[in-house]
Amino acid sequence: MSTSQTIITPIKTDLKLNCLTDEQLSQLQEATLQILETVGVKFPSDKAMAIFEEHGAQVDRETQIVRIPRELVMQAMSTVPRYFTLGARNPELDLQLQDGVTFFTNDGCGHDVVDSKTGERRASTKADVGMMARINDYLSSMSFSWTMVSAQDCGVTSPLHEIDITWRNNTKHYQSVTMMGEEICRYGVEMATVLRGSIEEVRQRPPISLIVCSIAPLVQDKEAIEGALVLGEAGIPIVVMSMPTMGTTAPATYAGALAVGDAEVISATVLMQLANPGAPVFHSILHAWADPRTAAYVGYPLDSRARYAPVEMAHHWGMPALGGAFGTESPELDSWQSAAEVATDPLLVGLAGAEIVTGIGLRDSYTLLYPEAIILDDDLLHQARYSLLNMEVSPETLAIDVISKVQPGGHFLSQKHTRKHMRTAMVRGVCHQLDSEGKYRHPVEYAREKVTWILKNHHPETPSAEVQKEINRILETADKELKG
Amino acid sequence: MSDMFEKLAQAVIDGEPEDAVALATEALDQGLDPLDCITKGLTKGIQKVGELFASGEYYLPELIIGADAMKDALEILEPALVGDQKRDVVATVVLGTVQGDLHEIGKTLVGTMLTANGFRVKDIGVDQPASAFVEAVKEVDATIIGASALLTTTMLQQEKLIQALDEAGLRQKVKVMVGGAPVTDEFAKRIGADGYAEDAISAVNLAYRLADAPV
């Protein structure tokens, strides 16, 4: 059993980027309150509408639109926790949310894979989920795991099979991107309970969490919301993500798009708090642009100044934030576009102070997996991480005595101080890997080799035979019940 | 006795020039043969350093400090060689940076790598006119010259050096290798040099070829 990698390396920094002023944040919050109170949000769920009615919101059963008075919003939002724990299978890898620390994971929910050996493009499978979970487990930059591609060979119970294969290949916290609906989520809670031993343990150190998306503008997804309520009851964290597109599903102005997105996230968060006060919820808005001539989805136009404003909005509400990064539109593995579009993302999202960040390793707007892409993107992330590390200034690092020994015109290579520090002074990225002749290798060639090496050599501890047996039983039952 | 050779080798491997010098002095005091100290001690040590560097375990500073330890100990041991005793070397190389150019580090690195690989190196320093290279070749009976130039303005001096060797009647006896940031293989051929190396490691391979010795 390999224990070659048991550490995680999040971005840590005391620096903070503030794109929005306090006054602007208050204006945005006021806009959300106005939208929730006067326009409302559509909740096509009897269960959700009943909860809102019970707490005094104005519910139109015919249109399914819920209008929430600002007092109710503020009261519900007062119970949302600012920090909590994302439990891992390996307790050493539990994530404690905190100020100044940003935990990253891979991208999620891709559906196509380009095989690195054959170049063939095909639909993703359960085996691909396992393969990427194992690579994620090895990489220290990956603090937790996301469903990188969907297990399309498993039918309607694929979200449960994704949990199963991830646990067999990964010891970190797992955030599902695909669990939808009460039934699937109840099975998810059952699997988490089997893994932890009791529901109390799940509540203390939830080994899974879930991201659900709203439908812009101002509509919630029935299956997503009802599934989230099941998990919220078990203390399992939920990310509510809104993806407003400027010009089509949201106003063509940054503030307007963010207001629509925020209203969606806050309305779902209010519901979660009314149902289960204190339920852990992340705030996330990933806005995009509609091309004004074709309406095509555009994630990286030249002006994307509001990319990480939602992180500040989340914090203003007292919520932790999920920041999206690395969503290049390039379908190519290593084109100029695939790196350039996303290059500043990890630095900016780290400076914005998002608690968790997703997005590493897919191409073609979050849909296409090249297994080796995660190694290339990982490099950009580490670059940002190093940029934000403190520089040590001390007599040892200033090395005045060494400088005086070398004198003008001399060199430092024969100094013992150089011998001591030169090994770690330059950290090699994917662009500076040497071949046998001392020449730099092509980054993609290195990335492919690293993927092969990880898959051959890294074998994370699997769940115990007893736990696995129970999980298999749950999967069989779910397959029988839900696949008909 | 063999213990002392091992210690000398170890001082080179560990990169401890002060220890190497102290051990060389002690060895002579004990009446040990200086040639044995070189061949069974220092040379074995520098060979090990070379292996560790080639395998990736050692980095440049370990290599350079190891070579420094050997060089410093040689300064004690070589003057003590008697009669026709001579250290075995692949070839003798005169190394320098050409006139008008004060860049030192690349040339020094090449010198260290050559020393570590069994060459005898006469480093004449920076800003050296062609005549200084010619004089040094005569003085140490060198068969290879390594001339470094880091500027597009000073690389022309490499051509002048070759002309000076011609004029001194030494061109047939001495091979010239050139290097430096602006220098290319094509430029080396144009000025009639015998070879170009883009870094210190390839400079060693080139020097082996020019010395007609097995790499």
XYZ file of C-alpha atoms in Angstrom:
699
model
C 0.000 0.000 0.000
C 1.547 3.277 -1.044
C 1.535 6.171 1.350
C 3.693 8.216 -0.979
C 1.466 11.271 -0.704
C -0.484 12.165 2.386
C -0.062 15.914 2.479
C -2.146 18.668 0.964
C -0.844 22.104 0.022
C -3.595 24.726 -0.153
C -2.905 28.356 -1.011
C -2.238 30.272 2.197
C -1.938 34.027 2.288
C -2.570 37.029 4.485
C -3.058 39.219 1.414
C -6.593 40.105 0.382
C -7.972 41.415 -2.876
C -10.963 43.718 -2.544
C -12.662 44.404 -5.867
C -15.817 45.716 -4.240
C -16.192 48.467 -1.659
C -18.333 47.976 1.437
C -20.881 50.325 -0.090
C -21.033 48.273 -3.302
C -21.417 45.072 -1.297
C -24.316 46.631 0.606
C -25.904 47.751 -2.677
C -25.616 44.223 -4.066
C -27.099 42.737 -0.905
C -29.948 45.232 -0.992
C -30.632 44.254 -4.628
C -30.893 40.604 -3.612
C -33.260 41.438 -0.768
C -35.435 43.448 -3.162
C -35.501 40.661 -5.747
C -36.384 38.034 -3.138
C -39.124 40.205 -1.655
C -40.716 41.591 -4.808
C -39.827 39.417 -7.813
C -39.382 36.115 -6.003
C -37.764 32.843 -7.028
C -39.491 29.843 -8.560
C -39.332 26.717 -6.382
C -41.044 23.887 -8.315
C -41.118 21.675 -5.219
C -44.097 21.073 -2.952
C -41.736 20.273 -0.138
C -39.834 23.562 -0.512
C -42.995 25.619 -0.891
C -44.454 24.044 2.252
C -41.348 24.989 4.244
C -41.511 28.573 3.003
C -45.254 28.797 3.765
C -44.689 27.477 7.240
C -42.212 30.303 7.924
C -44.353 33.110 6.540
C -43.003 33.569 3.008
C -45.471 34.486 0.292
C -45.971 31.389 -1.874
C -47.960 31.321 -5.106
C -48.733 27.641 -5.556
C -49.850 28.155 -9.148
C -46.737 29.888 -10.439
C -44.564 28.201 -7.772
C -42.962 31.572 -7.098
C -41.830 32.243 -3.551
C -41.390 35.791 -2.308
C -39.368 36.046 0.886
C -39.670 39.066 3.212
C -36.300 40.597 4.060
C -36.776 39.940 7.771
C -37.174 36.244 7.063
C -34.098 36.263 4.827
C -31.985 37.962 7.476
C -33.284 35.691 10.230
C -32.547 32.550 8.217
C -29.130 33.798 7.137
C -28.180 34.373 10.778
C -27.866 30.602 11.303
C -25.662 29.817 8.301
C -22.193 28.785 9.546
C -19.202 30.809 8.324
C -16.672 27.993 8.908
C -17.045 24.211 9.222
C -15.220 20.963 8.518
C -15.137 18.891 5.359
C -14.214 15.444 6.618
C -11.915 13.191 4.638
C -11.678 9.386 4.596
C -8.215 9.883 6.072
C -8.717 12.093 9.170
C -5.344 13.754 8.551
C -6.800 15.202 5.368
C -9.916 16.757 6.965
C -10.351 20.340 5.772
C -11.062 22.965 8.398
C -12.363 26.061 6.607
C -10.523 29.166 7.771
C -9.612 32.673 6.747
C -6.576 32.955 4.448
C -6.627 29.317 3.293
C -7.934 28.238 -0.118
C -8.478 24.535 -0.811
C -8.486 23.447 -4.465
C -9.851 20.463 -6.323
C -10.202 19.239 -9.876
C -12.916 20.212 -12.330
C -16.099 18.207 -12.548
C -18.776 16.568 -14.584
C -16.957 16.258 -17.879
C -18.506 13.760 -20.251
C -15.839 13.026 -22.873
C -12.334 11.596 -22.498
C -9.414 11.760 -24.920
C -7.289 8.666 -24.396
C -3.652 9.751 -24.007
C -2.317 6.706 -25.849
C -4.706 6.405 -28.784
C -5.999 9.964 -29.041
C -9.493 8.453 -29.344
C -12.384 10.550 -27.971
C -15.123 8.627 -26.156
C -17.790 8.885 -23.439
C -16.545 8.837 -19.841
C -17.021 5.786 -17.585
C -16.874 4.729 -13.936
C -13.293 3.572 -14.519
C -12.344 7.110 -15.614
C -13.819 8.513 -12.385
C -11.647 6.073 -10.421
C -8.549 6.870 -12.462
C -8.870 10.605 -11.860
C -9.734 10.106 -8.171
C -6.447 8.235 -7.794
C -4.460 10.967 -9.534
C -6.220 13.544 -7.352
C -5.266 11.555 -4.244
C -1.593 11.694 -5.212
C -1.420 15.433 -5.991
C -0.784 17.631 -2.966
C -2.437 20.590 -4.718
C -5.739 18.711 -4.594
C -7.218 19.238 -1.140
C -10.406 17.338 -1.882
C -11.969 15.435 -4.741
C -14.705 16.240 -7.257
C -16.516 13.983 -9.729
C -14.202 14.802 -12.607
C -16.228 13.035 -15.279
C -19.542 11.220 -15.053
C -19.868 7.438 -14.914
C -22.042 7.214 -18.001
C -21.896 3.412 -18.011
C -23.848 3.237 -14.732
C -27.224 4.743 -15.671
C -29.394 6.618 -13.187
C -27.452 5.387 -10.145
C -24.168 6.745 -11.542
C -23.853 9.348 -8.711
C -23.691 6.489 -6.177
C -21.234 4.493 -8.290
C -19.109 7.633 -8.515
C -18.960 7.804 -4.708
C -18.037 4.117 -4.566
C -15.214 4.286 -7.122
C -13.896 7.530 -5.645
C -13.637 6.014 -2.161
C -11.805 3.034 -3.604
C -9.228 5.389 -5.132
C -9.116 8.468 -2.943
C -8.744 9.239 0.767
C -9.737 12.930 0.700
C -13.097 14.646 1.117
C -15.408 13.963 -1.826
C -17.768 16.540 -3.265
C -20.335 15.035 -5.610
C -21.332 17.047 -8.645
C -24.119 14.755 -9.772
C -26.366 13.593 -6.907
C -29.906 14.742 -7.666
C -33.251 13.995 -6.012
C -34.345 12.651 -2.663
C -33.883 8.964 -3.468
C -30.310 9.178 -4.699
C -29.391 11.513 -1.839
C -30.870 9.155 0.776
C -28.659 6.409 -0.608
C -25.745 8.854 -0.460
C -26.410 9.516 3.222
C -26.609 5.755 3.810
C -23.223 5.230 2.140
C -21.674 8.034 4.201
C -23.130 6.491 7.358
C -21.665 3.097 6.509
C -18.272 4.685 5.925
C -18.317 6.666 9.167
C -20.130 4.099 11.358
C -22.923 6.433 12.511
C -24.941 9.433 11.383
C -23.493 11.438 14.291
C -20.020 10.863 12.867
C -21.234 11.949 9.442
C -22.495 15.173 10.997
C -19.172 15.777 12.779
C -16.893 14.984 9.832
C -19.031 14.739 6.692
C -17.011 12.625 4.204
C -19.099 13.871 1.281
C -20.732 17.099 0.187
C -22.763 18.075 -2.842
C -22.899 20.915 -5.319
C -26.283 21.822 -6.803
C -27.044 24.400 -9.470
C -29.950 26.777 -9.802
C -31.386 27.665 -13.190
C -30.944 31.294 -14.159
C -32.856 33.474 -14.027
C -34.359 32.877 -10.595
C -35.499 29.251 -10.828
C -34.524 26.379 -8.553
C -34.222 22.810 -9.760
C -36.731 20.511 -7.990
C -34.431 17.480 -7.871
C -31.430 19.527 -6.769
C -33.290 21.330 -4.010
C -35.067 18.249 -2.640
C -31.814 16.276 -2.662
C -30.019 19.126 -0.913
C -32.671 19.147 1.828
C -32.042 15.448 2.496
C -28.298 16.046 2.832
C -28.818 19.190 4.905
C -30.803 17.153 7.418
C -27.756 14.871 7.829
C -25.403 17.840 8.263
C -23.766 17.200 4.885
C -22.530 20.447 3.284
C -24.113 21.810 0.125
C -22.756 24.251 -2.429
C -25.412 26.302 -4.150
C -24.058 27.476 -7.483
C -25.662 29.951 -9.810
C -24.452 30.339 -13.393
C -26.061 33.488 -14.824
C -25.116 34.331 -18.405
C -24.920 38.024 -19.128
C -27.337 39.096 -21.819
C -29.437 35.918 -21.961
C -30.258 34.566 -18.498
C -29.133 37.708 -16.661
C -28.784 41.428 -17.315
C -25.848 42.332 -19.543
C -24.208 44.230 -16.685
C -21.934 42.774 -14.050
C -23.879 44.071 -11.064
C -27.207 42.926 -12.509
C -25.886 39.436 -13.300
C -24.390 39.114 -9.831
C -27.670 40.261 -8.251
C -29.628 37.571 -10.134
C -27.044 34.934 -9.183
C -26.976 36.039 -5.564
C -30.770 35.953 -5.278
C -30.737 32.344 -6.514
C -28.017 31.292 -4.063
C -29.497 33.131 -1.098
C -33.052 31.860 -1.698
C -31.787 28.253 -1.630
C -29.634 28.973 1.424
C -32.630 30.462 3.238
C -34.607 27.305 2.482
C -31.768 25.129 3.799
C -31.613 27.169 7.024
C -35.379 27.183 7.554
C -35.438 23.391 7.174
C -32.296 22.721 9.202
C -30.888 25.783 11.011
C -27.099 25.702 10.947
C -26.924 23.503 7.819
C -23.506 24.084 6.176
C -23.849 25.847 2.809
C -21.320 27.325 0.376
C -22.120 30.303 -1.836
C -21.042 30.248 -5.472
C -21.731 32.323 -8.566
C -20.022 31.430 -11.828
C -21.266 34.004 -14.254
C -20.519 33.864 -17.971
C -21.107 35.969 -21.039
C -23.318 35.345 -24.081
C -21.547 36.258 -27.300
C -23.547 39.267 -28.559
C -23.567 37.904 -32.121
C -23.991 34.151 -31.626
C -25.218 33.774 -27.995
C -22.429 31.222 -27.498
C -21.272 30.635 -23.916
C -18.106 32.638 -23.218
C -16.208 32.071 -20.002
C -13.101 34.153 -20.646
C -13.686 37.438 -22.486
C -11.013 40.126 -22.278
C -12.879 42.015 -19.561
C -13.734 39.651 -16.741
C -13.200 41.993 -13.830
C -16.046 40.551 -11.765
C -14.771 36.955 -11.850
C -14.100 36.780 -8.136
C -16.494 39.449 -6.852
C -18.913 36.664 -5.759
C -16.355 35.530 -3.161
C -16.623 38.922 -1.479
C -20.410 38.801 -1.725
C -20.435 35.391 -0.013
C -18.264 36.687 2.809
C -20.485 39.748 3.146
C -23.407 37.364 3.794
C -21.267 35.461 6.302
C -20.938 32.388 4.073
C -17.920 30.469 2.789
C -17.414 30.653 -0.971
C -16.675 28.253 -3.781
C -14.716 29.973 -6.533
C -14.596 28.560 -10.018
C -11.317 28.571 -11.912
C -9.648 26.953 -14.929
C -12.648 26.696 -17.253
C -10.838 27.231 -20.523
C -12.902 27.104 -23.687
C -10.046 25.613 -25.664
C -10.690 21.986 -26.649
C -6.948 21.440 -26.922
C -4.721 20.024 -24.224
C -1.844 22.490 -24.438
C -2.699 25.352 -26.764
C -1.732 28.912 -25.908
C -5.407 29.589 -25.211
C -5.815 26.680 -22.785
C -3.125 28.092 -20.509
C -3.499 31.826 -21.111
C -7.218 32.035 -20.343
C -6.837 30.521 -16.914
C -3.287 31.481 -15.928
C -4.215 34.185 -13.416
C -7.240 32.328 -11.974
C -5.540 30.553 -9.062
C -3.708 33.703 -8.003
C -6.837 35.873 -8.116
C -9.135 33.366 -6.432
C -6.517 32.812 -3.721
C -6.249 36.548 -3.166
C -10.041 36.859 -3.139
C -10.013 34.328 -0.299
C -12.410 31.688 -1.619
C -12.541 28.802 0.852
C -12.778 26.133 -1.841
C -11.997 26.266 -5.554
C -12.737 23.842 -8.352
C -11.913 23.608 -12.009
C -8.535 22.006 -12.577
C -7.922 19.620 -15.429
C -10.749 19.847 -17.981
C -10.875 21.533 -21.380
C -13.625 22.703 -23.737
C -15.662 24.606 -21.106
C -15.606 21.954 -18.350
C -16.538 19.024 -20.599
C -13.451 17.296 -21.978
C -10.918 15.239 -20.050
C -7.328 14.673 -21.062
C -5.955 12.772 -18.039
C -2.635 14.615 -18.296
C -4.244 18.093 -18.267
C -4.501 17.969 -14.471
C -0.692 17.857 -14.267
C -0.355 20.964 -16.455
C -3.019 22.914 -14.537
C -1.566 21.768 -11.224
C 1.580 23.625 -12.234
C -0.280 26.916 -12.660
C -1.825 26.410 -9.244
C 1.528 25.810 -7.578
C 2.888 28.889 -9.342
C 0.169 30.961 -7.673
C 0.754 29.232 -4.344
C 4.459 30.039 -4.401
C 3.767 33.617 -5.486
C 1.760 34.109 -2.311
C 4.224 32.484 0.090
C 6.145 34.747 2.401
C 9.793 35.425 1.515
C 12.199 34.746 4.350
C 14.580 37.604 5.182
C 17.182 36.672 7.812
C 20.975 36.764 8.238
C 21.098 33.266 6.723
C 19.086 34.230 3.630
C 20.695 37.657 3.216
C 24.095 35.909 3.132
C 26.147 39.100 3.510
C 29.136 37.075 4.741
C 29.022 34.933 1.603
C 28.702 37.972 -0.667
C 31.729 39.509 1.005
C 33.692 36.281 0.564
C 32.953 36.092 -3.172
C 33.827 39.727 -3.918
C 32.921 41.640 -7.117
C 33.360 39.548 -10.271
C 33.518 36.219 -8.449
C 30.894 33.483 -8.397
C 28.820 31.716 -5.790
C 28.863 28.144 -7.060
C 31.764 27.068 -4.882
C 30.235 28.424 -1.674
C 28.906 25.975 0.908
C 25.987 28.361 1.435
C 25.092 27.853 -2.239
C 25.409 24.096 -1.852
C 23.021 24.239 1.087
C 20.356 26.357 -0.599
C 20.611 25.804 -4.356
C 18.747 22.488 -4.331
C 15.591 24.140 -3.065
C 16.116 27.650 -4.473
C 14.586 26.755 -7.819
C 11.438 24.671 -7.795
C 11.008 22.759 -11.040
C 7.672 23.044 -12.786
C 6.501 21.084 -15.800
C 8.469 23.418 -18.078
C 11.814 22.710 -16.430
C 12.075 18.953 -16.352
C 15.431 17.804 -17.697
C 16.089 14.946 -20.070
C 19.192 12.760 -19.877
C 21.180 15.334 -21.837
C 20.232 18.187 -19.536
C 17.757 19.688 -22.014
C 14.221 20.735 -21.052
C 11.535 18.216 -21.945
C 8.162 18.992 -23.513
C 5.725 19.617 -20.635
C 3.041 17.353 -22.126
C 5.450 14.445 -22.474
C 6.389 14.884 -18.812
C 2.728 15.196 -17.770
C 1.823 11.940 -19.557
C 4.695 10.160 -17.920
C 3.659 11.440 -14.494
C 0.082 10.249 -14.980
C 1.369 6.801 -15.946
C 3.694 6.775 -12.941
C 0.952 7.784 -10.495
C -1.452 5.153 -11.796
C 1.212 2.483 -11.571
C 2.665 3.408 -8.202
C 0.062 5.205 -6.123
C -2.444 2.927 -4.439
C -4.399 4.727 -1.705
C -5.883 2.747 1.130
C -9.301 1.368 0.191
C -12.316 1.113 2.524
C -12.260 -1.993 4.732
C -13.715 -5.219 3.311
C -16.590 -4.926 5.748
C -17.450 -1.370 4.663
C -17.031 -2.256 0.982
C -19.423 -5.185 1.393
C -22.069 -2.856 2.809
C -21.486 -0.330 0.053
C -21.867 -3.050 -2.568
C -25.142 -4.062 -0.942
C -26.418 -0.452 -1.051
C -25.415 -0.138 -4.711
C -27.224 -3.378 -5.590
C -30.366 -2.240 -3.808
C -30.247 1.180 -5.455
C -29.634 -0.340 -8.897
C -32.618 -2.654 -8.402
C -34.935 0.033 -7.073
C -34.029 2.982 -9.278
C -33.143 1.290 -12.540
C -36.478 -0.552 -12.414
C 48.131 4.060 4.164
C 45.072 3.106 2.096
C 43.084 4.791 4.846
C 44.681 8.127 3.896
C 43.783 7.647 0.211
C 40.192 6.958 1.218
C 40.147 10.079 3.362
C 41.461 12.183 0.473
C 38.818 10.728 -1.819
C 36.137 11.368 0.782
C 37.188 15.024 1.242
C 36.626 15.518 -2.494
C 33.302 13.642 -2.449
C 32.115 15.635 0.576
C 33.321 18.902 -0.966
C 35.612 19.945 1.899
C 38.568 21.876 0.373
C 40.091 22.697 3.794
C 40.074 19.019 4.790
C 41.574 18.013 1.438
C 44.465 20.451 1.860
C 45.087 19.339 5.468
C 45.041 15.671 4.438
C 47.408 16.271 1.508
C 49.876 18.015 3.838
C 49.568 15.215 6.379
C 50.115 12.584 3.673
C 53.355 14.208 2.567
C 54.461 14.477 6.219
C 53.851 10.746 6.558
C 56.071 10.171 3.519
C 53.317 8.865 1.240
C 53.923 8.943 -2.510
C 52.243 12.101 -3.880
C 51.357 10.363 -7.158
C 49.574 7.599 -5.234
C 47.753 10.263 -3.207
C 46.548 11.779 -6.483
C 45.644 8.624 -8.395
C 44.372 6.455 -5.533
C 42.837 9.303 -3.515
C 41.829 12.529 -5.264
C 41.113 11.017 -8.681
C 38.934 8.287 -7.200
C 37.044 10.982 -5.273
C 36.440 13.212 -8.272
C 35.325 10.215 -10.335
C 32.719 9.443 -7.680
C 31.607 13.100 -7.696
C 31.219 12.848 -11.481
C 29.109 9.705 -11.137
C 26.887 11.303 -8.489
C 26.436 14.369 -10.696
C 25.618 12.254 -13.746
C 23.058 10.237 -11.790
C 21.326 13.431 -10.666
C 22.124 13.063 -6.992
C 24.675 15.885 -6.958
C 23.906 19.384 -8.156
C 26.324 21.958 -9.578
C 27.592 23.304 -6.218
C 28.543 19.794 -5.037
C 30.417 19.269 -8.300
C 32.216 22.603 -8.136
C 33.173 22.336 -4.473
C 34.391 18.765 -5.040
C 36.570 19.977 -7.907
C 37.803 22.870 -5.746
C 38.820 20.392 -3.046
C 40.770 18.401 -5.632
C 42.396 21.506 -7.127
C 43.483 22.830 -3.724
C 44.984 19.458 -2.713
C 46.754 19.174 -6.079
C 48.509 22.464 -5.360
C 50.132 20.714 -2.373
C 50.784 17.359 -4.019
C 51.886 18.230 -7.581
C 54.982 20.277 -6.548
C 56.031 17.241 -4.476
C 56.105 14.926 -7.512
C 59.696 13.794 -8.099
C 61.726 12.967 -11.212
C 59.552 12.143 -14.200
C 56.491 11.455 -12.081
C 53.427 12.923 -13.801
C 49.746 12.877 -13.136
C 47.789 11.110 -15.903
C 45.631 13.621 -17.718
C 43.326 13.318 -20.749
C 44.753 16.522 -22.210
C 45.912 19.960 -21.144
C 43.481 22.793 -21.833
C 44.096 26.538 -21.802
C 40.894 28.292 -20.857
C 39.998 31.970 -20.865
C 37.502 34.702 -21.702
C 38.534 36.779 -24.698
C 39.741 40.373 -24.712
C 37.172 43.025 -23.805
C 34.910 40.546 -22.022
C 34.691 40.268 -18.226
C 32.278 37.315 -17.993
C 33.759 34.624 -15.822
C 31.239 32.065 -14.612
C 30.646 30.049 -17.808
C 34.337 29.658 -18.439
C 34.956 28.707 -14.793
C 32.222 26.089 -14.923
C 33.756 24.535 -18.026
C 37.130 24.501 -16.263
C 35.694 22.748 -13.258
C 33.902 20.162 -15.356
C 37.083 19.487 -17.333
C 39.135 19.149 -14.137
C 36.556 16.789 -12.715
C 36.839 14.709 -15.874
C 40.598 14.278 -15.810
C 41.809 17.216 -17.884
C 44.548 19.540 -16.712
C 43.229 23.082 -16.953
C 45.192 26.300 -17.171
C 42.637 29.055 -16.536
C 44.106 32.379 -17.667
C 41.102 34.424 -16.555
C 38.962 37.067 -18.244
C 39.689 39.892 -20.723
C 42.639 38.027 -22.218
C 44.199 39.055 -25.564
C 44.974 36.384 -28.161
C 48.667 36.689 -27.283
C 47.978 35.562 -23.715
C 46.312 32.358 -24.985
C 49.312 31.739 -27.294
C 51.795 32.229 -24.467
C 49.868 29.924 -22.145
C 49.713 27.170 -24.777
C 53.508 27.314 -25.062
C 53.970 27.422 -21.302
C 51.931 24.340 -20.407
C 52.218 22.535 -23.716
C 48.449 22.516 -24.165
C 46.634 20.766 -27.008
C 43.231 22.376 -26.535
C 42.078 25.991 -26.087
C 38.667 26.908 -24.716
C 37.736 30.520 -25.514
C 34.635 32.115 -24.049
C 32.775 35.245 -25.232
C 29.461 36.500 -23.859
C 28.945 39.554 -26.050
C 28.233 39.928 -29.757
C 31.001 42.539 -29.801
C 33.634 40.314 -28.168
C 32.848 37.055 -29.953
C 34.839 38.455 -32.879
C 37.929 38.106 -30.700
C 37.550 34.330 -30.981
C 38.319 34.639 -34.681
C 41.339 36.832 -33.916
C 42.594 34.169 -31.526
C 42.540 31.548 -34.293
C 44.437 33.914 -36.577
C 47.021 34.524 -33.832
C 47.529 30.762 -33.410
C 48.085 30.506 -37.159
C 50.614 33.288 -37.067
C 52.431 31.667 -34.140
C 52.591 28.385 -36.084
C 50.544 26.594 -33.423
C 47.264 26.040 -35.276
C 48.060 22.444 -36.302
C 49.002 21.512 -32.737
C 46.094 23.071 -30.852
C 42.362 22.453 -31.189
C 40.122 25.435 -30.451
C 36.710 25.160 -28.876
C 34.475 28.198 -28.479
C 31.424 28.967 -26.356
C 29.288 31.725 -24.844
C 25.713 32.947 -25.128
C 25.850 34.562 -28.602
C 28.103 31.898 -30.116
C 26.572 29.210 -32.320
C 27.783 26.092 -34.060
C 27.451 27.907 -37.348
C 29.598 30.830 -36.109
C 32.238 28.396 -34.830
C 32.494 26.774 -38.245
C 32.644 30.154 -39.995
C 35.629 31.347 -37.973
C 37.423 28.016 -38.375
C 37.142 26.776 -34.787
C 37.275 23.030 -34.132
C 34.117 22.857 -32.108
C 31.312 24.628 -30.229
C 29.638 23.610 -26.976
C 26.517 25.257 -25.604
C 27.030 24.290 -21.976
C 29.647 22.908 -19.616
C 28.513 19.300 -19.930
C 28.718 19.299 -23.729
C 32.055 21.127 -23.467
C 33.501 18.083 -21.702
C 32.222 15.729 -24.408
C 33.647 18.045 -27.053
C 37.015 18.196 -25.285
C 37.146 14.380 -25.185
C 36.506 14.302 -28.932
C 39.144 16.963 -29.632
C 41.641 15.093 -27.445
C 40.772 11.991 -29.440
C 40.101 10.238 -26.150
C 37.223 7.855 -25.353
C 34.292 9.668 -23.696
